[in-house]
Amino acid sequence: MRSRNIIFSFLMVILALVLVSSVSALDNDTVLDDNTQQSVSDFPDLVFEQSYDPKVVYKDNLFEIFLSVRNTGQNTYHNISILYPLPDGLELVVWPSEYDSSVWLIDTLYPGELNTLTLVCIPKIANTTYEFPAIVDGQTVSDMEIYCEEAPEPEPPVEPDHHGRGAVDAVKSAAANGIDLKDTGNPIFLLLFMIIFIPYIRLKY
């Protein structure tokens, strides 16, 4: 009877060790799967799109770049790593913490969810085309080109035209001083007008 208890205890210990080792192996496989970088074939339901604003980009002027990823399937995806390098001659001004060293990392993307990366940049080279490839596991999933134009020259200020306005301004000045235009037919008014207003108009214009 005692030997049977010893054998039973021994079998229970072996069974417990087998169960513990199985659980540990399963946990290790799960951690390994989470840390393994997934390829583009692992994301068959993701749709990538790019755009920018404004539609006309000028040298040394701010503009925004948008890279969007939409999950059109029923699966939840984790650890999506997108290589999104910026071309030479482009200065990055504003970017989110998820974008680091040309890599955009998305922790989780649920079914139907849309995630957008927004970058604010300044182009430094005019008359050139900037290329923006989005790459997953060495494969380009989206591509965009932006042509940068030279900034237009500012228009010169318009000079006010004083030609031909002296008589009009004089009439306005007369009206502003409370002189009724119907009184201009009076000879005395005409004499006062010649003595007072004509020298004033010459000095002003």
mmCIF file with all atom_site columns, C-alpha atoms in Angstrom:
data_model
loop_
_atom_site.group_PDB
_atom_site.id
_atom_site.type_symbol
_atom_site.label_atom_id
_atom_site.label_alt_id
_atom_site.label_comp_id
_atom_site.label_asym_id
_atom_site.label_entity_id
_atom_site.label_seq_id
_atom_site.pdbx_PDB_ins_code
_atom_site.Cartn_x
_atom_site.Cartn_y
_atom_site.Cartn_z
_atom_site.occupancy
_atom_site.B_iso_or_equiv
_atom_site.pdbx_formal_charge
_atom_site.auth_seq_id
_atom_site.auth_comp_id
_atom_site.auth_asym_id
_atom_site.auth_atom_id
_atom_site.pdbx_PDB_model_num
ATOM 1   C CA . MET A 1 1   ? 0.000   0.000   0.000   1.00 0.00 ? 1   MET A CA 1
ATOM 2   C CA . ARG A 1 2   ? 2.840   2.348   0.843   1.00 0.00 ? 2   ARG A CA 1
ATOM 3   C CA . SER A 1 3   ? 4.596   1.593   -2.419  1.00 0.00 ? 3   SER A CA 1
ATOM 4   C CA . ARG A 1 4   ? 1.430   2.398   -4.326  1.00 0.00 ? 4   ARG A CA 1
ATOM 5   C CA . ASN A 1 5   ? 1.226   5.828   -2.663  1.00 0.00 ? 5   ASN A CA 1
ATOM 6   C CA . ILE A 1 6   ? 4.842   6.521   -3.563  1.00 0.00 ? 6   ILE A CA 1
ATOM 7   C CA . ILE A 1 7   ? 4.267   5.545   -7.221  1.00 0.00 ? 7   ILE A CA 1
ATOM 8   C CA . PHE A 1 8   ? 1.074   7.648   -7.351  1.00 0.00 ? 8   PHE A CA 1
ATOM 9   C CA . SER A 1 9   ? 2.877   10.664  -5.903  1.00 0.00 ? 9   SER A CA 1
ATOM 10  C CA . PHE A 1 10  ? 5.698   10.183  -8.379  1.00 0.00 ? 10  PHE A CA 1
ATOM 11  C CA . LEU A 1 11  ? 3.242   10.093  -11.278 1.00 0.00 ? 11  LEU A CA 1
ATOM 12  C CA . MET A 1 12  ? 1.518   13.262  -10.024 1.00 0.00 ? 12  MET A CA 1
ATOM 13  C CA . VAL A 1 13  ? 4.845   15.098  -9.876  1.00 0.00 ? 13  VAL A CA 1
ATOM 14  C CA . ILE A 1 14  ? 5.687   14.021  -13.440 1.00 0.00 ? 14  ILE A CA 1
ATOM 15  C CA . LEU A 1 15  ? 2.225   15.110  -14.651 1.00 0.00 ? 15  LEU A CA 1
ATOM 16  C CA . ALA A 1 16  ? 2.628   18.503  -12.975 1.00 0.00 ? 16  ALA A CA 1
ATOM 17  C CA . LEU A 1 17  ? 6.035   19.006  -14.588 1.00 0.00 ? 17  LEU A CA 1
ATOM 18  C CA . VAL A 1 18  ? 4.610   18.125  -18.002 1.00 0.00 ? 18  VAL A CA 1
ATOM 19  C CA . LEU A 1 19  ? 1.757   20.620  -17.582 1.00 0.00 ? 19  LEU A CA 1
ATOM 20  C CA . VAL A 1 20  ? 4.104   23.404  -16.437 1.00 0.00 ? 20  VAL A CA 1
ATOM 21  C CA . SER A 1 21  ? 6.503   22.822  -19.313 1.00 0.00 ? 21  SER A CA 1
ATOM 22  C CA . SER A 1 22  ? 3.633   22.842  -21.818 1.00 0.00 ? 22  SER A CA 1
ATOM 23  C CA . VAL A 1 23  ? 2.281   26.155  -20.519 1.00 0.00 ? 23  VAL A CA 1
ATOM 24  C CA . SER A 1 24  ? 5.762   27.692  -20.523 1.00 0.00 ? 24  SER A CA 1
ATOM 25  C CA . ALA A 1 25  ? 6.369   26.559  -24.095 1.00 0.00 ? 25  ALA A CA 1
ATOM 26  C CA . LEU A 1 26  ? 3.020   28.049  -25.164 1.00 0.00 ? 26  LEU A CA 1
ATOM 27  C CA . ASP A 1 27  ? 3.844   31.362  -23.495 1.00 0.00 ? 27  ASP A CA 1
ATOM 28  C CA . ASN A 1 28  ? 7.264   31.460  -25.146 1.00 0.00 ? 28  ASN A CA 1
ATOM 29  C CA . ASP A 1 29  ? 5.704   30.835  -28.561 1.00 0.00 ? 29  ASP A CA 1
ATOM 30  C CA . THR A 1 30  ? 3.204   33.652  -27.967 1.00 0.00 ? 30  THR A CA 1
ATOM 31  C CA . VAL A 1 31  ? 5.949   36.106  -26.984 1.00 0.00 ? 31  VAL A CA 1
ATOM 32  C CA . LEU A 1 32  ? 8.006   35.059  -29.969 1.00 0.00 ? 32  LEU A CA 1
ATOM 33  C CA . ASP A 1 33  ? 5.055   35.599  -32.295 1.00 0.00 ? 33  ASP A CA 1
ATOM 34  C CA . ASP A 1 34  ? 4.423   39.073  -30.859 1.00 0.00 ? 34  ASP A CA 1
ATOM 35  C CA . ASN A 1 35  ? 8.054   40.133  -31.284 1.00 0.00 ? 35  ASN A CA 1
ATOM 36  C CA . THR A 1 36  ? 8.463   38.705  -34.772 1.00 0.00 ? 36  THR A CA 1
ATOM 37  C CA . GLN A 1 37  ? 8.195   41.377  -37.477 1.00 0.00 ? 37  GLN A CA 1
ATOM 38  C CA . GLN A 1 38  ? 5.266   40.589  -39.706 1.00 0.00 ? 38  GLN A CA 1
ATOM 39  C CA . SER A 1 39  ? 5.483   40.751  -43.486 1.00 0.00 ? 39  SER A CA 1
ATOM 40  C CA . VAL A 1 40  ? 3.093   42.446  -45.904 1.00 0.00 ? 40  VAL A CA 1
ATOM 41  C CA . SER A 1 41  ? 1.419   39.073  -46.540 1.00 0.00 ? 41  SER A CA 1
ATOM 42  C CA . ASP A 1 42  ? 0.340   39.098  -42.889 1.00 0.00 ? 42  ASP A CA 1
ATOM 43  C CA . PHE A 1 43  ? -1.801  42.205  -43.523 1.00 0.00 ? 43  PHE A CA 1
ATOM 44  C CA . PRO A 1 44  ? -4.022  41.270  -46.481 1.00 0.00 ? 44  PRO A CA 1
ATOM 45  C CA . ASP A 1 45  ? -6.843  43.571  -45.373 1.00 0.00 ? 45  ASP A CA 1
ATOM 46  C CA . LEU A 1 46  ? -4.855  46.793  -44.986 1.00 0.00 ? 46  LEU A CA 1
ATOM 47  C CA . VAL A 1 47  ? -5.308  49.606  -47.493 1.00 0.00 ? 47  VAL A CA 1
ATOM 48  C CA . PHE A 1 48  ? -2.641  52.341  -47.713 1.00 0.00 ? 48  PHE A CA 1
ATOM 49  C CA . GLU A 1 49  ? -3.273  55.850  -49.082 1.00 0.00 ? 49  GLU A CA 1
ATOM 50  C CA . GLN A 1 50  ? -1.245  59.065  -49.294 1.00 0.00 ? 50  GLN A CA 1
ATOM 51  C CA . SER A 1 51  ? -2.102  62.720  -49.848 1.00 0.00 ? 51  SER A CA 1
ATOM 52  C CA . TYR A 1 52  ? -0.751  66.202  -49.159 1.00 0.00 ? 52  TYR A CA 1
ATOM 53  C CA . ASP A 1 53  ? -1.955  69.744  -48.608 1.00 0.00 ? 53  ASP A CA 1
ATOM 54  C CA . PRO A 1 54  ? -1.854  72.327  -50.140 1.00 0.00 ? 54  PRO A CA 1
ATOM 55  C CA . LYS A 1 55  ? -2.020  70.932  -53.661 1.00 0.00 ? 55  LYS A CA 1
ATOM 56  C CA . VAL A 1 56  ? 0.610   73.378  -54.921 1.00 0.00 ? 56  VAL A CA 1
ATOM 57  C CA . VAL A 1 57  ? 3.860   73.134  -52.947 1.00 0.00 ? 57  VAL A CA 1
ATOM 58  C CA . TYR A 1 58  ? 6.362   75.991  -52.961 1.00 0.00 ? 58  TYR A CA 1
ATOM 59  C CA . LYS A 1 59  ? 9.945   76.099  -51.796 1.00 0.00 ? 59  LYS A CA 1
ATOM 60  C CA . ASP A 1 60  ? 10.401  77.164  -48.142 1.00 0.00 ? 60  ASP A CA 1
ATOM 61  C CA . ASN A 1 61  ? 6.632   76.960  -47.524 1.00 0.00 ? 61  ASN A CA 1
ATOM 62  C CA . LEU A 1 62  ? 5.056   74.599  -44.996 1.00 0.00 ? 62  LEU A CA 1
ATOM 63  C CA . PHE A 1 63  ? 2.927   71.722  -46.253 1.00 0.00 ? 63  PHE A CA 1
ATOM 64  C CA . GLU A 1 64  ? 1.436   68.546  -44.746 1.00 0.00 ? 64  GLU A CA 1
ATOM 65  C CA . ILE A 1 65  ? 1.867   64.905  -45.752 1.00 0.00 ? 65  ILE A CA 1
ATOM 66  C CA . PHE A 1 66  ? -0.722  62.256  -44.853 1.00 0.00 ? 66  PHE A CA 1
ATOM 67  C CA . LEU A 1 67  ? -0.190  58.484  -44.861 1.00 0.00 ? 67  LEU A CA 1
ATOM 68  C CA . SER A 1 68  ? -3.366  56.551  -43.995 1.00 0.00 ? 68  SER A CA 1
ATOM 69  C CA . VAL A 1 69  ? -3.848  52.879  -43.184 1.00 0.00 ? 69  VAL A CA 1
ATOM 70  C CA . ARG A 1 70  ? -7.336  51.356  -43.026 1.00 0.00 ? 70  ARG A CA 1
ATOM 71  C CA . ASN A 1 71  ? -8.194  47.887  -41.764 1.00 0.00 ? 71  ASN A CA 1
ATOM 72  C CA . THR A 1 72  ? -10.909 46.610  -44.112 1.00 0.00 ? 72  THR A CA 1
ATOM 73  C CA . GLY A 1 73  ? -11.009 43.081  -42.682 1.00 0.00 ? 73  GLY A CA 1
ATOM 74  C CA . GLN A 1 74  ? -12.303 41.378  -39.565 1.00 0.00 ? 74  GLN A CA 1
ATOM 75  C CA . ASN A 1 75  ? -8.943  40.700  -37.907 1.00 0.00 ? 75  ASN A CA 1
ATOM 76  C CA . THR A 1 76  ? -7.111  42.877  -35.410 1.00 0.00 ? 76  THR A CA 1
ATOM 77  C CA . TYR A 1 77  ? -3.490  43.545  -36.357 1.00 0.00 ? 77  TYR A CA 1
ATOM 78  C CA . HIS A 1 78  ? -0.618  44.310  -33.985 1.00 0.00 ? 78  HIS A CA 1
ATOM 79  C CA . ASN A 1 79  ? 2.876   45.772  -34.361 1.00 0.00 ? 79  ASN A CA 1
ATOM 80  C CA . ILE A 1 80  ? 2.501   47.142  -37.890 1.00 0.00 ? 80  ILE A CA 1
ATOM 81  C CA . SER A 1 81  ? 5.870   48.580  -38.883 1.00 0.00 ? 81  SER A CA 1
ATOM 82  C CA . ILE A 1 82  ? 5.884   50.869  -41.940 1.00 0.00 ? 82  ILE A CA 1
ATOM 83  C CA . LEU A 1 83  ? 9.116   52.238  -43.371 1.00 0.00 ? 83  LEU A CA 1
ATOM 84  C CA . TYR A 1 84  ? 8.400   55.776  -44.548 1.00 0.00 ? 84  TYR A CA 1
ATOM 85  C CA . PRO A 1 85  ? 11.668  57.586  -45.344 1.00 0.00 ? 85  PRO A CA 1
ATOM 86  C CA . LEU A 1 86  ? 11.574  61.245  -46.310 1.00 0.00 ? 86  LEU A CA 1
ATOM 87  C CA . PRO A 1 87  ? 13.513  62.347  -49.403 1.00 0.00 ? 87  PRO A CA 1
ATOM 88  C CA . ASP A 1 88  ? 16.600  64.525  -49.299 1.00 0.00 ? 88  ASP A CA 1
ATOM 89  C CA . GLY A 1 89  ? 16.007  68.259  -49.379 1.00 0.00 ? 89  GLY A CA 1
ATOM 90  C CA . LEU A 1 90  ? 12.968  68.064  -47.128 1.00 0.00 ? 90  LEU A CA 1
ATOM 91  C CA . GLU A 1 91  ? 12.980  69.459  -43.599 1.00 0.00 ? 91  GLU A CA 1
ATOM 92  C CA . LEU A 1 92  ? 10.719  67.698  -41.097 1.00 0.00 ? 92  LEU A CA 1
ATOM 93  C CA . VAL A 1 93  ? 9.147   70.231  -38.718 1.00 0.00 ? 93  VAL A CA 1
ATOM 94  C CA . VAL A 1 94  ? 6.327   68.429  -36.858 1.00 0.00 ? 94  VAL A CA 1
ATOM 95  C CA . TRP A 1 95  ? 5.832   64.683  -36.396 1.00 0.00 ? 95  TRP A CA 1
ATOM 96  C CA . PRO A 1 96  ? 4.150   62.334  -33.872 1.00 0.00 ? 96  PRO A CA 1
ATOM 97  C CA . SER A 1 97  ? 5.964   60.120  -31.400 1.00 0.00 ? 97  SER A CA 1
ATOM 98  C CA . GLU A 1 98  ? 4.921   57.003  -33.346 1.00 0.00 ? 98  GLU A CA 1
ATOM 99  C CA . TYR A 1 99  ? 7.178   58.124  -36.201 1.00 0.00 ? 99  TYR A CA 1
ATOM 100 C CA . ASP A 1 100 ? 10.862  57.620  -35.432 1.00 0.00 ? 100 ASP A CA 1
ATOM 101 C CA . SER A 1 101 ? 13.873  57.255  -37.724 1.00 0.00 ? 101 SER A CA 1
ATOM 102 C CA . SER A 1 102 ? 11.718  56.940  -40.855 1.00 0.00 ? 102 SER A CA 1
ATOM 103 C CA . VAL A 1 103 ? 9.593   54.166  -39.295 1.00 0.00 ? 103 VAL A CA 1
ATOM 104 C CA . TRP A 1 104 ? 5.918   54.483  -38.384 1.00 0.00 ? 104 TRP A CA 1
ATOM 105 C CA . LEU A 1 105 ? 4.837   51.918  -35.787 1.00 0.00 ? 105 LEU A CA 1
ATOM 106 C CA . ILE A 1 106 ? 1.162   51.127  -35.227 1.00 0.00 ? 106 ILE A CA 1
ATOM 107 C CA . ASP A 1 107 ? 0.557   49.129  -32.057 1.00 0.00 ? 107 ASP A CA 1
ATOM 108 C CA . THR A 1 108 ? -2.977  47.965  -32.812 1.00 0.00 ? 108 THR A CA 1
ATOM 109 C CA . LEU A 1 109 ? -5.374  48.417  -35.731 1.00 0.00 ? 109 LEU A CA 1
ATOM 110 C CA . TYR A 1 110 ? -8.897  47.129  -35.150 1.00 0.00 ? 110 TYR A CA 1
ATOM 111 C CA . PRO A 1 111 ? -11.376 46.071  -37.857 1.00 0.00 ? 111 PRO A CA 1
ATOM 112 C CA . GLY A 1 112 ? -12.704 49.114  -39.707 1.00 0.00 ? 112 GLY A CA 1
ATOM 113 C CA . GLU A 1 113 ? -10.229 51.448  -38.003 1.00 0.00 ? 113 GLU A CA 1
ATOM 114 C CA . LEU A 1 114 ? -8.352  54.173  -39.891 1.00 0.00 ? 114 LEU A CA 1
ATOM 115 C CA . ASN A 1 115 ? -4.989  55.449  -38.662 1.00 0.00 ? 115 ASN A CA 1
ATOM 116 C CA . THR A 1 116 ? -3.298  58.463  -40.263 1.00 0.00 ? 116 THR A CA 1
ATOM 117 C CA . LEU A 1 117 ? 0.268   59.701  -39.977 1.00 0.00 ? 117 LEU A CA 1
ATOM 118 C CA . THR A 1 118 ? 0.613   63.486  -40.382 1.00 0.00 ? 118 THR A CA 1
ATOM 119 C CA . LEU A 1 119 ? 3.977   65.113  -41.073 1.00 0.00 ? 119 LEU A CA 1
ATOM 120 C CA . VAL A 1 120 ? 4.619   68.846  -41.478 1.00 0.00 ? 120 VAL A CA 1
ATOM 121 C CA . CYS A 1 121 ? 7.569   69.606  -43.764 1.00 0.00 ? 121 CYS A CA 1
ATOM 122 C CA . ILE A 1 122 ? 9.390   72.410  -45.564 1.00 0.00 ? 122 ILE A CA 1
ATOM 123 C CA . PRO A 1 123 ? 10.853  71.732  -49.028 1.00 0.00 ? 123 PRO A CA 1
ATOM 124 C CA . LYS A 1 124 ? 14.269  73.270  -49.595 1.00 0.00 ? 124 LYS A CA 1
ATOM 125 C CA . ILE A 1 125 ? 14.816  72.485  -53.297 1.00 0.00 ? 125 ILE A CA 1
ATOM 126 C CA . ALA A 1 126 ? 12.642  74.036  -55.983 1.00 0.00 ? 126 ALA A CA 1
ATOM 127 C CA . ASN A 1 127 ? 11.809  72.614  -59.412 1.00 0.00 ? 127 ASN A CA 1
ATOM 128 C CA . THR A 1 128 ? 12.212  69.050  -58.208 1.00 0.00 ? 128 THR A CA 1
ATOM 129 C CA . THR A 1 129 ? 9.977   66.037  -57.563 1.00 0.00 ? 129 THR A CA 1
ATOM 130 C CA . TYR A 1 130 ? 9.966   64.482  -54.100 1.00 0.00 ? 130 TYR A CA 1
ATOM 131 C CA . GLU A 1 131 ? 9.113   60.783  -53.813 1.00 0.00 ? 131 GLU A CA 1
ATOM 132 C CA . PHE A 1 132 ? 7.407   59.216  -50.784 1.00 0.00 ? 132 PHE A CA 1
ATOM 133 C CA . PRO A 1 133 ? 7.370   55.399  -50.757 1.00 0.00 ? 133 PRO A CA 1
ATOM 134 C CA . ALA A 1 134 ? 5.667   53.519  -47.927 1.00 0.00 ? 134 ALA A CA 1
ATOM 135 C CA . ILE A 1 135 ? 7.337   50.122  -47.433 1.00 0.00 ? 135 ILE A CA 1
ATOM 136 C CA . VAL A 1 136 ? 6.313   47.036  -45.460 1.00 0.00 ? 136 VAL A CA 1
ATOM 137 C CA . ASP A 1 137 ? 8.767   44.128  -45.281 1.00 0.00 ? 137 ASP A CA 1
ATOM 138 C CA . GLY A 1 138 ? 10.717  45.429  -48.274 1.00 0.00 ? 138 GLY A CA 1
ATOM 139 C CA . GLN A 1 139 ? 7.628   45.794  -50.466 1.00 0.00 ? 139 GLN A CA 1
ATOM 140 C CA . THR A 1 140 ? 6.246   49.197  -51.502 1.00 0.00 ? 140 THR A CA 1
ATOM 141 C CA . VAL A 1 141 ? 2.597   49.363  -50.476 1.00 0.00 ? 141 VAL A CA 1
ATOM 142 C CA . SER A 1 142 ? 2.009   52.999  -51.459 1.00 0.00 ? 142 SER A CA 1
ATOM 143 C CA . ASP A 1 143 ? 3.887   55.639  -53.414 1.00 0.00 ? 143 ASP A CA 1
ATOM 144 C CA . MET A 1 144 ? 3.436   59.380  -53.923 1.00 0.00 ? 144 MET A CA 1
ATOM 145 C CA . GLU A 1 145 ? 5.241   62.141  -55.825 1.00 0.00 ? 145 GLU A CA 1
ATOM 146 C CA . ILE A 1 146 ? 5.148   65.854  -55.012 1.00 0.00 ? 146 ILE A CA 1
ATOM 147 C CA . TYR A 1 147 ? 6.526   68.534  -57.325 1.00 0.00 ? 147 TYR A CA 1
ATOM 148 C CA . CYS A 1 148 ? 7.973   71.590  -55.590 1.00 0.00 ? 148 CYS A CA 1
ATOM 149 C CA . GLU A 1 149 ? 7.784   74.923  -57.378 1.00 0.00 ? 149 GLU A CA 1
ATOM 150 C CA . GLU A 1 150 ? 9.773   78.097  -56.894 1.00 0.00 ? 150 GLU A CA 1
ATOM 151 C CA . ALA A 1 151 ? 7.992   80.515  -54.612 1.00 0.00 ? 151 ALA A CA 1
ATOM 152 C CA . PRO A 1 152 ? 6.313   83.299  -56.632 1.00 0.00 ? 152 PRO A CA 1
ATOM 153 C CA . GLU A 1 153 ? 7.696   86.804  -56.419 1.00 0.00 ? 153 GLU A CA 1
ATOM 154 C CA . PRO A 1 154 ? 5.587   89.175  -54.288 1.00 0.00 ? 154 PRO A CA 1
ATOM 155 C CA . GLU A 1 155 ? 3.577   91.668  -56.304 1.00 0.00 ? 155 GLU A CA 1
ATOM 156 C CA . PRO A 1 156 ? 4.761   95.298  -56.064 1.00 0.00 ? 156 PRO A CA 1
ATOM 157 C CA . PRO A 1 157 ? 2.463   97.668  -54.160 1.00 0.00 ? 157 PRO A CA 1
ATOM 158 C CA . VAL A 1 158 ? 0.030   99.629  -56.313 1.00 0.00 ? 158 VAL A CA 1
ATOM 159 C CA . GLU A 1 159 ? 0.825   103.340 -56.328 1.00 0.00 ? 159 GLU A CA 1
ATOM 160 C CA . PRO A 1 160 ? -2.201  105.627 -55.903 1.00 0.00 ? 160 PRO A CA 1
ATOM 161 C CA . ASP A 1 161 ? -3.148  107.505 -59.065 1.00 0.00 ? 161 ASP A CA 1
ATOM 162 C CA . HIS A 1 162 ? -3.508  111.240 -58.410 1.00 0.00 ? 162 HIS A CA 1
ATOM 163 C CA . HIS A 1 163 ? -3.853  112.237 -62.069 1.00 0.00 ? 163 HIS A CA 1
ATOM 164 C CA . GLY A 1 164 ? -7.170  113.778 -62.988 1.00 0.00 ? 164 GLY A CA 1
ATOM 165 C CA . ARG A 1 165 ? -8.448  113.763 -59.414 1.00 0.00 ? 165 ARG A CA 1
ATOM 166 C CA . GLY A 1 166 ? -7.729  117.397 -58.454 1.00 0.00 ? 166 GLY A CA 1
ATOM 167 C CA . ALA A 1 167 ? -11.051 118.817 -59.558 1.00 0.00 ? 167 ALA A CA 1
ATOM 168 C CA . VAL A 1 168 ? -13.015 115.984 -58.024 1.00 0.00 ? 168 VAL A CA 1
ATOM 169 C CA . ASP A 1 169 ? -11.195 116.303 -54.703 1.00 0.00 ? 169 ASP A CA 1
ATOM 170 C CA . ALA A 1 170 ? -11.708 120.061 -54.757 1.00 0.00 ? 170 ALA A CA 1
ATOM 171 C CA . VAL A 1 171 ? -15.448 119.617 -55.243 1.00 0.00 ? 171 VAL A CA 1
ATOM 172 C CA . LYS A 1 172 ? -15.510 117.053 -52.434 1.00 0.00 ? 172 LYS A CA 1
ATOM 173 C CA . SER A 1 173 ? -13.577 119.444 -50.212 1.00 0.00 ? 173 SER A CA 1
ATOM 174 C CA . ALA A 1 174 ? -16.040 122.204 -50.968 1.00 0.00 ? 174 ALA A CA 1
ATOM 175 C CA . ALA A 1 175 ? -18.966 119.965 -50.145 1.00 0.00 ? 175 ALA A CA 1
ATOM 176 C CA . ALA A 1 176 ? -17.255 118.810 -46.961 1.00 0.00 ? 176 ALA A CA 1
ATOM 177 C CA . ASN A 1 177 ? -16.903 122.413 -45.820 1.00 0.00 ? 177 ASN A CA 1
ATOM 178 C CA . GLY A 1 178 ? -20.652 122.954 -46.118 1.00 0.00 ? 178 GLY A CA 1
ATOM 179 C CA . ILE A 1 179 ? -20.657 124.858 -49.422 1.00 0.00 ? 179 ILE A CA 1
ATOM 180 C CA . ASP A 1 180 ? -23.687 124.061 -51.520 1.00 0.00 ? 180 ASP A CA 1
ATOM 181 C CA . LEU A 1 181 ? -22.770 123.329 -55.122 1.00 0.00 ? 181 LEU A CA 1
ATOM 182 C CA . LYS A 1 182 ? -25.747 125.359 -56.358 1.00 0.00 ? 182 LYS A CA 1
ATOM 183 C CA . ASP A 1 183 ? -24.029 128.467 -55.005 1.00 0.00 ? 183 ASP A CA 1
ATOM 184 C CA . THR A 1 184 ? -21.174 128.054 -57.454 1.00 0.00 ? 184 THR A CA 1
ATOM 185 C CA . GLY A 1 185 ? -23.078 130.181 -60.006 1.00 0.00 ? 185 GLY A CA 1
ATOM 186 C CA . ASN A 1 186 ? -22.810 133.207 -57.703 1.00 0.00 ? 186 ASN A CA 1
ATOM 187 C CA . PRO A 1 187 ? -20.052 135.633 -58.973 1.00 0.00 ? 187 PRO A CA 1
ATOM 188 C CA . ILE A 1 188 ? -18.995 136.442 -55.434 1.00 0.00 ? 188 ILE A CA 1
ATOM 189 C CA . PHE A 1 189 ? -18.587 132.735 -54.693 1.00 0.00 ? 189 PHE A CA 1
ATOM 190 C CA . LEU A 1 190 ? -16.555 132.262 -57.875 1.00 0.00 ? 190 LEU A CA 1
ATOM 191 C CA . LEU A 1 191 ? -14.242 135.109 -56.836 1.00 0.00 ? 191 LEU A CA 1
ATOM 192 C CA . LEU A 1 192 ? -13.768 133.606 -53.379 1.00 0.00 ? 192 LEU A CA 1
ATOM 193 C CA . PHE A 1 193 ? -13.206 130.201 -54.947 1.00 0.00 ? 193 PHE A CA 1
ATOM 194 C CA . MET A 1 194 ? -10.411 131.581 -57.197 1.00 0.00 ? 194 MET A CA 1
ATOM 195 C CA . ILE A 1 195 ? -8.756  133.454 -54.336 1.00 0.00 ? 195 ILE A CA 1
ATOM 196 C CA . ILE A 1 196 ? -8.911  130.663 -51.719 1.00 0.00 ? 196 ILE A CA 1
ATOM 197 C CA . PHE A 1 197 ? -9.174  127.253 -53.366 1.00 0.00 ? 197 PHE A CA 1
ATOM 198 C CA . ILE A 1 198 ? -7.014  127.603 -56.492 1.00 0.00 ? 198 ILE A CA 1
ATOM 199 C CA . PRO A 1 199 ? -3.776  128.397 -54.534 1.00 0.00 ? 199 PRO A CA 1
ATOM 200 C CA . TYR A 1 200 ? -4.703  125.576 -52.137 1.00 0.00 ? 200 TYR A CA 1
ATOM 201 C CA . ILE A 1 201 ? -5.070  123.114 -55.000 1.00 0.00 ? 201 ILE A CA 1
ATOM 202 C CA . ARG A 1 202 ? -1.740  124.165 -56.515 1.00 0.00 ? 202 ARG A CA 1
ATOM 203 C CA . LEU A 1 203 ? 0.091   123.778 -53.224 1.00 0.00 ? 203 LEU A CA 1
ATOM 204 C CA . LYS A 1 204 ? -1.474  120.367 -52.553 1.00 0.00 ? 204 LYS A CA 1
ATOM 205 C CA . TYR A 1 205 ? -1.114  118.815 -55.979 1.00 0.00 ? 205 TYR A CA 1
#
